[in-house]
Coordinates of C-alpha atoms in Angstrom, one line a residue:
Chain A
X1 CA -11.1 -17.3 -75.0
X2 CA -8.1 -16.3 -77.0
X3 CA -6.9 -18.3 -80.0
X4 CA -3.2 -18.1 -79.0
X5 CA -2.5 -16.7 -82.5
X6 CA -1.1 -13.6 -81.3
X7 CA 1.5 -15.8 -79.4
X8 CA 2.8 -18.1 -82.0
X9 CA 5.9 -18.2 -83.6
X10 CA 4.7 -16.4 -86.7
X11 CA 4.8 -13.2 -84.7
X12 CA 8.5 -13.4 -84.2
X13 CA 9.3 -11.5 -87.4
X14 CA 8.1 -8.3 -85.6
X15 CA 10.2 -6.7 -82.9
X16 CA 10.0 -9.1 -80.0
X17 CA 11.9 -8.7 -76.6
X18 CA 14.1 -11.6 -76.7
X19 CA 15.0 -11.1 -80.6
X20 CA 15.8 -7.5 -80.0
X21 CA 18.0 -8.6 -77.1
X22 CA 19.8 -10.9 -79.2
X23 CA 20.4 -8.3 -81.8
X24 CA 21.6 -5.7 -79.4
X25 CA 24.0 -8.0 -77.7
X26 CA 25.5 -8.7 -81.1
X27 CA 26.0 -5.1 -81.7
X28 CA 27.5 -4.6 -78.1
X29 CA 29.7 -7.7 -78.7
X30 CA 31.1 -6.1 -81.8
X31 CA 32.0 -3.1 -79.8
X32 CA 33.2 -4.7 -76.6
X33 CA 35.5 -7.8 -77.0
X34 CA 35.1 -8.4 -73.2
X35 CA 31.3 -9.5 -73.5
X36 CA 30.8 -13.2 -73.6
X37 CA 27.5 -15.1 -73.8
X38 CA 26.3 -18.2 -71.8
X39 CA 23.1 -20.2 -71.9
X40 CA 22.2 -23.7 -70.7
X41 CA 20.5 -25.4 -73.9
X42 CA 18.2 -22.3 -74.3
X43 CA 20.5 -20.5 -76.8
X44 CA 17.6 -20.5 -79.5
X45 CA 14.7 -19.8 -77.0
X46 CA 16.4 -17.0 -75.3
X47 CA 17.7 -15.5 -78.5
X48 CA 21.3 -15.2 -76.9
X49 CA 22.0 -17.8 -79.7
X50 CA 22.2 -15.0 -82.2
X51 CA 25.3 -13.7 -80.2
X52 CA 26.8 -17.2 -80.3
X53 CA 26.4 -17.6 -84.1
X54 CA 28.2 -14.3 -84.6
X55 CA 30.9 -14.9 -81.8
X56 CA 31.2 -18.6 -81.4
X57 CA 34.4 -18.5 -79.4
X58 CA 32.8 -16.0 -77.0
X59 CA 29.7 -18.1 -76.3
X60 CA 29.5 -21.2 -74.0
X61 CA 26.3 -23.6 -73.9
X62 CA 26.9 -25.6 -70.7
X63 CA 23.9 -27.9 -71.4
X64 CA 21.0 -28.1 -69.1
X65 CA 23.0 -27.3 -65.9
X66 CA 22.0 -23.8 -64.5
X67 CA 24.0 -24.0 -61.3
X68 CA 27.1 -24.6 -63.4
X69 CA 26.0 -21.9 -65.8
X70 CA 26.1 -19.2 -63.2
X71 CA 29.1 -20.5 -61.5
X72 CA 31.0 -20.5 -65.0
X73 CA 29.6 -16.9 -65.5
X74 CA 31.1 -16.0 -62.3
X75 CA 34.6 -17.3 -63.1
X76 CA 34.5 -15.6 -66.5
X77 CA 33.7 -12.4 -64.8
X78 CA 36.6 -12.9 -62.4
X79 CA 39.0 -13.7 -65.3
X80 CA 38.1 -10.1 -66.6
X81 CA 35.3 -10.8 -69.1
X82 CA 31.8 -9.2 -69.1
X83 CA 29.2 -12.3 -69.0
X84 CA 25.7 -12.1 -70.3
X85 CA 23.8 -15.1 -69.1
X86 CA 20.4 -16.1 -70.5
X87 CA 18.1 -18.9 -69.5
X88 CA 14.4 -19.1 -68.5
X89 CA 13.7 -16.8 -65.5
X90 CA 12.3 -19.8 -63.5
X91 CA 15.6 -21.6 -63.7
X92 CA 17.7 -18.4 -63.4
X93 CA 15.9 -17.2 -60.2
X94 CA 15.2 -20.4 -58.4
X95 CA 17.2 -23.4 -59.8
X96 CA 20.4 -21.3 -59.6
X97 CA 19.4 -18.8 -57.0
X98 CA 22.3 -19.7 -54.9
X99 CA 24.7 -19.2 -57.6
X100 CA 23.4 -16.0 -58.5
X101 CA 23.5 -14.7 -54.8
X102 CA 26.8 -16.4 -53.7
X103 CA 29.0 -16.6 -56.9
X104 CA 27.8 -13.5 -58.4
X105 CA 26.3 -10.8 -55.9
X106 CA 28.3 -11.7 -53.1
X107 CA 31.6 -11.3 -55.1
X108 CA 30.0 -8.0 -56.8
X109 CA 30.8 -9.4 -60.1
X110 CA 29.9 -7.5 -63.2
X111 CA 27.5 -10.0 -64.6
X112 CA 24.4 -9.5 -66.4
X113 CA 21.4 -11.8 -66.5
X114 CA 18.8 -11.7 -69.1
X115 CA 16.1 -13.9 -68.0
X116 CA 13.3 -14.9 -70.6
X117 CA 10.0 -16.5 -70.2
X118 CA 9.3 -14.7 -67.1
X119 CA 5.8 -14.2 -65.3
X120 CA 3.0 -16.0 -67.3
X121 CA 4.6 -15.4 -70.8
X122 CA 4.9 -19.1 -71.2
X123 CA 1.4 -19.7 -69.9
X124 CA 0.8 -22.9 -71.8
X125 CA 3.9 -24.6 -70.2
X126 CA 2.4 -24.6 -66.8
X127 CA 3.6 -23.7 -63.3
X128 CA 7.2 -25.3 -63.7
X129 CA 7.9 -22.9 -66.4
X130 CA 5.9 -19.9 -65.1
X131 CA 8.1 -17.5 -63.1
X132 CA 6.0 -15.2 -60.7
X133 CA 8.7 -15.2 -57.9
X134 CA 11.8 -13.9 -59.5
X135 CA 11.4 -10.3 -58.5
X136 CA 11.0 -11.1 -54.9
X137 CA 14.1 -13.5 -55.2
X138 CA 16.3 -11.2 -57.1
X139 CA 15.6 -7.9 -55.2
X140 CA 16.5 -9.6 -51.9
X141 CA 20.1 -10.2 -53.3
X142 CA 22.4 -7.4 -52.0
X143 CA 23.9 -5.3 -54.9
X144 CA 21.6 -6.9 -57.5
X145 CA 19.8 -4.5 -59.9
X146 CA 16.4 -5.6 -61.1
X147 CA 14.9 -4.2 -64.5
X148 CA 11.6 -5.3 -66.1
X149 CA 11.5 -3.7 -69.6
X150 CA 7.9 -2.8 -71.0
X151 CA 8.8 -4.2 -74.5
X152 CA 11.5 -4.8 -77.1
X153 CA 12.5 -1.3 -77.4
X154 CA 12.9 -1.0 -73.6
X155 CA 14.7 -4.3 -73.4
X156 CA 17.3 -2.9 -76.0
X157 CA 17.6 0.2 -73.9
X158 CA 18.1 -1.8 -70.8
X159 CA 20.6 -4.1 -72.3
X160 CA 22.6 -1.3 -73.6
X161 CA 22.4 0.7 -70.3
X162 CA 23.4 -2.3 -68.2
X163 CA 27.0 -2.5 -69.7
X164 CA 27.9 0.6 -68.1
X165 CA 26.0 0.0 -64.9
X166 CA 28.2 -1.6 -62.3
X167 CA 27.7 -4.9 -60.5
X168 CA 25.0 -7.7 -61.3
X169 CA 21.9 -6.8 -63.2
X170 CA 18.9 -9.0 -63.6
X171 CA 16.7 -8.1 -66.7
X172 CA 13.4 -9.8 -66.8
X173 CA 11.7 -10.3 -70.2
X174 CA 8.9 -12.4 -71.6
X175 CA 8.7 -15.1 -74.0
X176 CA 9.4 -12.8 -76.9
X177 CA 5.9 -12.2 -78.2
X178 CA 4.7 -9.4 -76.2
X179 CA 3.2 -6.4 -78.0
X180 CA 5.2 -3.3 -78.6
X181 CA 4.6 -0.3 -76.4
X182 CA 7.2 2.2 -77.5
X183 CA 7.4 3.7 -80.9
X184 CA 11.2 4.8 -80.5
X185 CA 14.0 4.8 -78.3
X186 CA 13.9 8.5 -77.5
X187 CA 11.8 8.7 -74.3
X188 CA 14.5 9.0 -71.9
X189 CA 15.1 5.5 -70.4
X190 CA 17.5 5.5 -67.4
X191 CA 18.0 2.8 -64.9
X192 CA 16.3 3.6 -61.6
X193 CA 14.2 6.4 -63.0
X194 CA 10.4 5.7 -63.6
X195 CA 9.1 7.0 -67.0
X196 CA 5.9 8.9 -66.7
X197 CA 3.7 7.5 -69.6
X198 CA 0.9 9.9 -68.7
X199 CA 0.3 12.8 -66.2
X200 CA -2.7 12.6 -64.0
X201 CA -3.9 13.9 -60.6
X202 CA -6.6 11.4 -59.6
X203 CA -4.8 8.2 -59.4
X204 CA -1.4 6.7 -60.3
X205 CA -1.0 3.3 -61.9
X206 CA 2.5 2.1 -61.4
X207 CA 3.2 -0.7 -64.0
X208 CA 6.1 -2.8 -65.0
X209 CA 6.6 -5.0 -67.9
X210 CA 3.8 -6.2 -70.0
X211 CA 1.4 -4.3 -67.6
X212 CA 2.4 -0.8 -68.9
X213 CA 0.4 -1.2 -72.2
X214 CA -2.8 -2.0 -70.6
X215 CA -2.4 0.7 -67.9
X216 CA -1.7 3.2 -70.7
X217 CA -4.8 2.1 -72.5
X218 CA -7.0 1.9 -69.5
X219 CA -6.0 5.6 -68.6
X220 CA -7.4 6.8 -71.9
X221 CA -10.6 5.0 -71.3
X222 CA -11.0 6.2 -67.7
X223 CA -10.4 9.6 -69.0
X224 CA -13.1 9.3 -71.7
X225 CA -15.8 7.3 -69.7
X226 CA -15.0 8.6 -66.1
X227 CA -13.4 11.8 -66.6
X228 CA -10.5 10.6 -64.5
X229 CA -7.0 12.0 -64.8
X230 CA -4.8 9.0 -64.5
X231 CA -1.2 8.8 -64.1
X232 CA 0.7 6.1 -65.5
X233 CA 4.2 5.3 -64.5
X234 CA 6.4 2.6 -66.1
X235 CA 8.4 1.6 -63.3
X236 CA 11.0 -0.6 -65.2
X237 CA 13.5 -0.6 -62.5
X238 CA 12.3 -2.5 -59.5
X239 CA 15.6 -2.0 -57.7
X240 CA 16.8 0.4 -57.2
X241 CA 13.3 1.9 -57.0
X242 CA 12.5 5.3 -58.0
X243 CA 11.2 6.4 -54.6
X244 CA 10.9 10.1 -55.6
X245 CA 8.4 9.1 -58.4
X246 CA 6.4 7.1 -55.9
X247 CA 6.2 9.9 -53.4
X248 CA 5.4 12.5 -55.8
X249 CA 2.3 10.2 -56.9
X250 CA 1.5 9.8 -53.1
X251 CA 1.3 13.6 -52.7
X252 CA -0.2 14.5 -56.0
X253 CA -2.6 11.8 -56.7
X254 CA -3.3 10.1 -53.2
X255 CA -4.3 6.9 -54.9
X256 CA -1.8 4.2 -56.1
X257 CA -2.4 0.8 -57.9
X258 CA 0.5 -1.2 -58.9
X259 CA 0.3 -3.9 -61.7
X260 CA 2.7 -6.7 -62.1
X261 CA 3.0 -10.1 -63.8
X262 CA 4.4 -11.6 -60.5
X263 CA 3.1 -12.7 -57.1
X264 CA 1.6 -9.9 -55.1
X265 CA 4.0 -10.8 -52.5
X266 CA 7.6 -9.5 -52.9
X267 CA 7.7 -7.7 -56.2
X268 CA 6.6 -4.2 -57.6
X269 CA 3.6 -3.8 -55.4
X270 CA 5.6 -4.7 -52.2
X271 CA 8.5 -2.5 -53.3
X272 CA 6.1 0.4 -53.8
X273 CA 4.4 -0.1 -50.6
X274 CA 7.7 -0.2 -48.7
X275 CA 8.4 3.4 -50.0
X276 CA 5.0 4.5 -49.0
X277 CA 5.1 3.0 -45.7
X278 CA 8.6 4.4 -44.9
X279 CA 7.3 7.9 -45.8
X280 CA 4.8 7.9 -43.0
X281 CA 2.3 9.5 -45.3
X282 CA -0.9 7.7 -46.3
X283 CA -2.7 7.1 -49.6
X284 CA -5.2 4.5 -51.0
X285 CA -3.2 1.6 -52.1
X286 CA -3.9 -1.6 -54.0
X287 CA -1.8 -4.1 -55.8
X288 CA -2.7 -6.3 -58.8
X289 CA -0.7 -9.3 -59.6
X290 CA -0.8 -13.0 -59.5
X291 CA -2.7 -13.4 -56.0
X292 CA -0.5 -15.7 -54.2
X293 CA -1.3 -18.8 -56.3
X294 CA 0.3 -20.9 -58.9
X295 CA -0.8 -19.5 -62.3
X296 CA -3.4 -21.4 -64.3
X297 CA -2.4 -22.9 -67.7
X298 CA -3.3 -20.9 -70.8
X299 CA -2.3 -18.6 -73.4
X300 CA -0.9 -15.4 -71.7
X301 CA -3.5 -13.1 -72.7
X302 CA -6.2 -15.3 -71.1
X303 CA -4.1 -15.4 -68.1
X304 CA -3.8 -11.7 -67.9
X305 CA -7.5 -11.4 -68.3
X306 CA -8.1 -13.9 -65.6
X307 CA -5.8 -12.1 -63.3
X308 CA -7.1 -8.6 -64.0
X309 CA -3.9 -7.6 -65.7
X310 CA -5.5 -6.6 -69.0
X311 CA -7.0 -3.4 -70.1
X312 CA -10.5 -4.2 -68.7
X313 CA -8.9 -5.4 -65.4
X314 CA -7.2 -2.2 -64.9
X315 CA -10.3 -0.1 -65.6
X316 CA -12.3 -2.3 -63.2
X317 CA -9.6 -1.9 -60.5
X318 CA -9.2 1.7 -60.8
X319 CA -13.1 2.2 -60.4
X320 CA -12.9 0.2 -57.3
X321 CA -10.0 2.1 -55.8
X322 CA -11.6 5.4 -56.7
X323 CA -14.4 4.4 -54.2
X324 CA -12.1 3.9 -51.1
X325 CA -12.3 6.6 -48.7
X326 CA -9.6 7.9 -46.7
X327 CA -8.4 11.0 -45.0
X328 CA -7.8 13.7 -47.8
X329 CA -6.2 16.0 -45.6
X330 CA -4.3 18.6 -47.5
X331 CA -1.9 19.2 -44.5
X332 CA 0.9 16.7 -45.0
X333 CA 2.9 17.7 -42.0
X334 CA 0.4 16.2 -39.5
X335 CA 0.8 12.8 -41.0
X336 CA 4.4 12.3 -40.4
Chain B
X1 CA 61.2 -33.7 -60.1
X2 CA 61.0 -32.0 -56.8
X3 CA 64.3 -32.1 -54.7
X4 CA 64.8 -33.7 -51.3
X5 CA 65.7 -30.0 -50.2
X6 CA 62.6 -28.4 -51.6
X7 CA 60.5 -31.2 -49.8
X8 CA 62.4 -30.5 -46.5
X9 CA 61.5 -26.9 -46.9
X10 CA 57.9 -27.5 -47.6
X11 CA 57.8 -29.9 -44.6
X12 CA 59.1 -27.2 -42.3
X13 CA 56.4 -24.8 -43.5
X14 CA 53.7 -27.4 -43.1
X15 CA 55.0 -28.1 -39.6
X16 CA 54.7 -24.7 -38.7
X17 CA 51.3 -24.0 -40.2
X18 CA 49.8 -27.1 -38.4
X19 CA 50.5 -25.2 -35.2
X20 CA 49.2 -22.1 -36.7
X21 CA 45.9 -23.8 -37.6
X22 CA 45.7 -25.1 -33.9
X23 CA 46.2 -21.6 -32.7
X24 CA 43.7 -20.0 -35.0
X25 CA 41.1 -22.6 -33.9
X26 CA 41.9 -21.8 -30.5
X27 CA 41.5 -18.0 -31.0
X28 CA 38.4 -18.5 -33.2
X29 CA 36.4 -20.5 -30.6
X30 CA 35.8 -23.1 -33.1
X31 CA 36.8 -24.0 -36.8
X32 CA 36.9 -26.9 -39.3
X33 CA 40.1 -28.0 -38.1
X34 CA 39.8 -31.7 -39.2
X35 CA 39.4 -30.8 -42.9
X36 CA 41.9 -27.9 -42.4
X37 CA 44.5 -30.3 -41.5
X38 CA 43.8 -32.7 -44.3
X39 CA 44.0 -30.3 -47.1
X40 CA 47.0 -28.3 -45.6
X41 CA 49.8 -30.0 -47.5
X42 CA 48.0 -29.4 -50.9
X43 CA 47.6 -25.8 -49.9
X44 CA 51.3 -25.5 -48.9
X45 CA 52.5 -27.1 -52.2
X46 CA 50.3 -24.7 -54.2
X47 CA 51.2 -21.6 -52.5
X48 CA 54.9 -22.3 -51.7
X49 CA 55.9 -24.3 -54.9
X50 CA 53.5 -24.9 -57.7
X51 CA 51.4 -21.7 -58.1
X52 CA 52.7 -18.5 -59.6
X53 CA 51.6 -16.0 -57.2
X54 CA 52.9 -12.9 -55.6
X55 CA 51.5 -11.8 -52.2
X56 CA 53.0 -8.2 -53.0
X57 CA 50.7 -8.1 -55.9
X58 CA 47.5 -10.0 -54.9
X59 CA 45.6 -8.7 -58.0
X60 CA 48.5 -9.3 -60.4
X61 CA 46.7 -10.2 -63.7
X62 CA 48.9 -12.9 -64.6
X63 CA 48.9 -14.8 -61.4
X64 CA 47.6 -18.4 -61.1
X65 CA 44.2 -18.5 -59.7
X66 CA 43.4 -20.8 -56.6
X67 CA 39.9 -21.9 -55.8
X68 CA 39.4 -23.5 -52.4
X69 CA 36.0 -25.0 -53.2
X70 CA 35.9 -26.6 -49.7
X71 CA 35.6 -23.0 -48.3
X72 CA 35.2 -24.4 -44.7
X73 CA 39.0 -25.0 -44.7
X74 CA 39.5 -21.3 -44.1
X75 CA 41.1 -22.3 -40.8
X76 CA 44.0 -23.5 -42.7
X77 CA 43.7 -21.2 -46.0
X78 CA 44.1 -18.1 -43.8
X79 CA 47.5 -19.0 -42.1
X80 CA 48.8 -20.2 -45.5
X81 CA 47.9 -16.8 -46.7
X82 CA 49.5 -15.0 -44.0
X83 CA 52.6 -17.1 -43.8
X84 CA 53.0 -16.6 -47.5
X85 CA 53.0 -12.9 -46.9
X86 CA 49.5 -11.7 -47.8
X87 CA 48.9 -10.1 -44.4
X88 CA 50.0 -10.1 -40.9
X89 CA 49.4 -13.3 -39.1
X90 CA 48.4 -11.5 -35.8
X91 CA 45.3 -10.3 -37.7
X92 CA 44.1 -13.9 -37.3
X93 CA 43.7 -13.6 -33.6
X94 CA 40.3 -12.0 -34.5
X95 CA 39.3 -14.9 -36.6
X96 CA 35.5 -15.3 -36.4
X97 CA 35.0 -12.0 -34.3
X98 CA 32.9 -9.0 -34.8
X99 CA 33.9 -7.4 -38.1
X100 CA 36.9 -9.4 -38.7
X101 CA 37.7 -9.9 -42.4
X102 CA 38.2 -13.5 -41.4
X103 CA 35.1 -15.6 -41.0
X104 CA 35.3 -19.5 -41.2
X105 CA 34.7 -19.2 -45.0
X106 CA 37.1 -16.5 -46.4
X107 CA 35.6 -13.7 -48.4
X108 CA 37.7 -12.7 -51.4
X109 CA 36.3 -9.1 -51.1
X110 CA 38.0 -8.8 -47.7
X111 CA 40.9 -11.1 -47.6
X112 CA 44.0 -10.5 -49.9
X113 CA 45.0 -13.6 -51.7
X114 CA 41.5 -15.2 -51.9
X115 CA 40.5 -15.4 -55.6
X116 CA 37.1 -16.8 -55.0
X117 CA 34.8 -16.3 -52.0
X118 CA 33.6 -19.8 -51.2
X119 CA 31.8 -21.7 -48.6
X120 CA 28.7 -23.2 -49.8
X121 CA 29.7 -26.5 -51.4
X122 CA 29.8 -27.4 -54.8
X123 CA 30.4 -23.8 -56.2
X124 CA 34.2 -23.9 -56.6
X125 CA 34.6 -26.2 -59.7
X126 CA 32.0 -24.2 -62.0
X127 CA 33.8 -20.9 -60.9
X128 CA 37.2 -22.5 -61.6
X129 CA 35.9 -23.6 -65.0
X130 CA 35.0 -20.2 -65.8
X131 CA 38.3 -19.0 -64.7
X132 CA 40.1 -21.5 -67.0
X133 CA 37.8 -20.7 -69.9
X134 CA 38.4 -17.0 -69.4
X135 CA 42.1 -17.4 -69.4
X136 CA 41.8 -19.5 -72.4
X137 CA 39.7 -17.1 -74.3
X138 CA 41.9 -14.2 -73.6
X139 CA 45.1 -16.1 -74.4
X140 CA 46.5 -15.8 -70.9
X141 CA 49.0 -18.3 -69.7
X142 CA 47.9 -18.5 -65.9
X143 CA 46.5 -21.6 -64.6
X144 CA 43.6 -22.3 -62.2
X145 CA 43.8 -24.7 -59.4
X146 CA 40.6 -26.0 -57.7
X147 CA 40.5 -27.9 -54.4
X148 CA 37.2 -30.0 -53.6
X149 CA 36.4 -32.0 -50.6
X150 CA 35.3 -35.5 -51.1
X151 CA 31.9 -35.0 -49.3
X152 CA 31.5 -32.0 -51.3
X153 CA 31.4 -34.2 -54.4
X154 CA 27.8 -35.2 -53.3
X155 CA 26.7 -31.9 -54.9
X156 CA 25.3 -32.2 -58.5
X157 CA 26.9 -28.8 -59.5
X158 CA 30.3 -30.6 -59.1
X159 CA 29.5 -33.1 -61.7
X160 CA 27.7 -30.3 -64.0
X161 CA 31.1 -28.8 -64.1
X162 CA 33.0 -32.0 -64.5
X163 CA 30.9 -32.7 -67.5
X164 CA 31.4 -29.2 -69.0
X165 CA 35.4 -29.1 -68.3
X166 CA 35.6 -32.3 -70.4
X167 CA 33.3 -31.1 -73.0
X168 CA 35.2 -28.0 -73.6
X169 CA 38.6 -29.8 -73.2
X170 CA 39.9 -27.6 -70.6
X171 CA 43.5 -28.3 -69.9
X172 CA 44.5 -25.2 -67.9
X173 CA 42.7 -26.4 -64.8
X174 CA 44.0 -28.5 -62.2
X175 CA 41.5 -30.3 -60.0
X176 CA 42.2 -31.7 -56.5
X177 CA 39.9 -33.8 -54.3
X178 CA 40.8 -33.9 -50.8
X179 CA 39.7 -37.4 -50.2
X180 CA 39.7 -37.7 -46.3
X181 CA 36.7 -40.0 -46.4
X182 CA 34.9 -38.2 -43.7
X183 CA 32.0 -35.6 -43.7
X184 CA 30.0 -34.1 -40.8
X185 CA 27.7 -37.0 -40.4
X186 CA 30.3 -39.8 -40.8
X187 CA 32.3 -41.6 -43.3
X188 CA 31.5 -40.7 -47.0
X189 CA 30.8 -44.2 -47.9
X190 CA 28.1 -44.4 -45.0
X191 CA 26.5 -41.1 -45.6
X192 CA 26.6 -41.1 -49.5
X193 CA 28.9 -43.4 -51.1
X194 CA 31.4 -41.9 -53.7
X195 CA 33.1 -45.3 -54.7
X196 CA 34.1 -46.1 -57.3
X197 CA 35.2 -42.5 -57.1
X198 CA 38.2 -42.5 -59.6
X199 CA 36.0 -44.3 -62.2
X200 CA 33.3 -41.8 -61.8
X201 CA 35.8 -39.0 -62.8
X202 CA 37.1 -41.1 -65.6
X203 CA 33.6 -41.6 -67.0
X204 CA 33.1 -37.9 -66.7
X205 CA 36.1 -37.5 -69.2
X206 CA 39.0 -36.7 -66.6
X207 CA 42.5 -38.2 -66.3
X208 CA 42.7 -39.4 -62.8
X209 CA 45.9 -39.2 -60.7
X210 CA 45.6 -41.0 -57.2
X211 CA 48.0 -39.9 -54.7
X212 CA 48.9 -39.7 -51.1
X213 CA 47.9 -36.2 -50.1
X214 CA 50.3 -35.8 -47.5
X215 CA 53.5 -36.6 -49.6
X216 CA 54.9 -33.5 -51.2
X217 CA 56.7 -35.8 -53.8
X218 CA 53.4 -37.2 -54.8
X219 CA 51.6 -33.8 -54.9
X220 CA 54.5 -32.4 -57.0
X221 CA 54.6 -35.3 -59.5
X222 CA 50.8 -35.1 -60.0
X223 CA 50.7 -31.4 -60.3
X224 CA 53.6 -31.7 -63.0
X225 CA 51.6 -34.2 -64.7
X226 CA 48.4 -32.2 -64.7
X227 CA 50.1 -29.1 -66.0
X228 CA 51.7 -30.9 -68.9
X229 CA 48.7 -33.0 -70.0
X230 CA 46.9 -31.5 -72.9
X231 CA 44.4 -34.1 -74.0
X232 CA 41.9 -33.2 -71.2
X233 CA 41.2 -32.3 -67.7
X234 CA 43.0 -33.9 -65.0
X235 CA 41.8 -34.6 -61.4
X236 CA 44.0 -35.4 -58.5
X237 CA 42.5 -37.7 -56.0
X238 CA 44.6 -36.9 -52.9
X239 CA 44.0 -39.5 -50.3
X240 CA 44.4 -37.6 -47.0
X241 CA 43.5 -37.9 -43.2
X242 CA 41.2 -35.8 -41.5
X243 CA 42.9 -34.0 -38.6
X244 CA 46.4 -35.2 -39.9
X245 CA 49.2 -34.5 -37.6
X246 CA 47.0 -34.3 -34.3
X247 CA 46.8 -37.8 -33.0
X248 CA 43.6 -37.3 -31.2
X249 CA 41.8 -35.8 -34.2
X250 CA 43.0 -38.2 -36.9
X251 CA 40.1 -39.9 -38.8
X252 CA 37.7 -38.7 -36.0
X253 CA 34.4 -37.6 -37.4
X254 CA 33.8 -35.3 -34.4
X255 CA 36.8 -33.2 -35.4
X256 CA 35.2 -32.1 -38.6
X257 CA 34.5 -28.9 -36.5
X258 CA 35.6 -28.2 -33.0
X259 CA 37.1 -25.7 -30.4
X260 CA 40.3 -25.9 -28.5
X261 CA 41.0 -24.6 -25.1
X262 CA 44.5 -23.8 -24.1
X263 CA 45.2 -27.4 -22.5
X264 CA 44.1 -29.0 -26.0
X265 CA 46.0 -26.4 -28.0
X266 CA 49.3 -27.5 -26.1
X267 CA 48.4 -31.1 -26.4
X268 CA 47.7 -30.9 -30.3
X269 CA 50.9 -28.8 -30.9
X270 CA 53.0 -31.6 -28.9
X271 CA 51.3 -34.2 -31.2
X272 CA 52.2 -32.0 -34.4
X273 CA 55.8 -32.1 -33.0
X274 CA 55.9 -35.6 -32.7
X275 CA 54.4 -36.2 -36.1
X276 CA 57.4 -34.3 -37.6
X277 CA 59.7 -36.1 -35.4
X278 CA 60.6 -32.8 -33.5
X279 CA 59.5 -33.7 -30.1

């Protein structure tokens, strides 16, 4: 049982996702006067408040009213500005789903949504504040780009990149206390392109968000203990998905497991499965996430352990999938 | 103050457009004709008098923005835009047809002159508020007009936006409510009571102007007042008649949405002519 210490506010001095987001947005705001910030009484929690502190005239807190939040953002975008909207993922993707879809996506508006407290990152708050549905919802909106950064560094890169990425963008981050994965920004982040965390030929783990770190750690353990060559892909962009990276994994490792802090229906696993199914080529496949249930209450690290999304869970799942038998035919052409 | 000559011109435009709405409803196979006829005079006043718009430059940066929040009145909106000169009226013969740019709720990405795509109710006022805030922030002098349906005011998002418009002291936004007192399932006061409607807006921080929504003189005075008022947002509650100008449709719930065969088209147009004293 975790103590929760790693998730308290005392860790906020380190580089958290949300804090970095707030800082990056301030930097961008100084360069681009078109950028405006919006929140719905979560300016402090989502860290967009630091933008508001720096640019009070360009920040609108609409109170606890998410439908109005995204409607106003649409209007601001229509007036020629570049809105960044932040609220909790559950409210952005569900309370205001129709406004995001109809006011923003349908009108092809350049509006960037940075949704916080996603997945089980606010595990203590219970299911009303968990958000394990947003990827399924957001990726079904025509024209929406969906990004799940692995940590604060990647959040910074995603927030910077989305300014020049046309159309609506949904960036999903945690509560802000997630462990750091990247040491620096120079690993080649590009929207829509998976990042190879480790090369491997026996199995590919496709991870997104907070599951990238445990997958990377598990790959090392599996190499040492099982002699397995494990490829790990950081699939930070759920839509548009890097189908090429998925297909290379199918061809070169022939076993794929996805890991995500989301219902197993509709998110990363489903997206990867769609790519594989469309290709007509077979592979052993498993998806790990929240197994079509509402999350238990608890500190996130306890929940990740419970749902097999921590390092031990990844190791266990890989060993299980390595036992699956399937046709290991070297001739790909006859499978099409 | 608007002159009698201008009023006569607007009346002539509205007379012609009421018959256009009837034609488009006939071609479309069905449309929201009742609410289209109730909101028409407000649309005519905006496009032919109050709003600073130019059909030759539909994307002109300094134009006034018009948000038809009650997007189902597309059957009125589209003919108004056509007659204003945004596109050829004959295109409306394909209204609702396969791949037509004109569905019953107009899409701003497909139809020139439509600033905001609407249809789902309760969306227009928040977007209009964002437009108004955007203009203010960028020190632009263009104004935003928003037209709500009264039944639409059941939506909580309308009141979220109303609360915020007052909080942000938005004065470059003019909000109309087309108060025709009927929604799909019946009278507004039976389905979900709105009264005391004006007091609700006042309680949310709006100045309220209640008018006859079919009187160009009253619409004009209300718009002038709203544009000159700088203490807070203004709402114009325009009392209207659903199906206005077509005797067999007026105040009839069943004409919220309907189709017209050639016989009914003729009958409806004859009624419009009588309404304008032209028969």
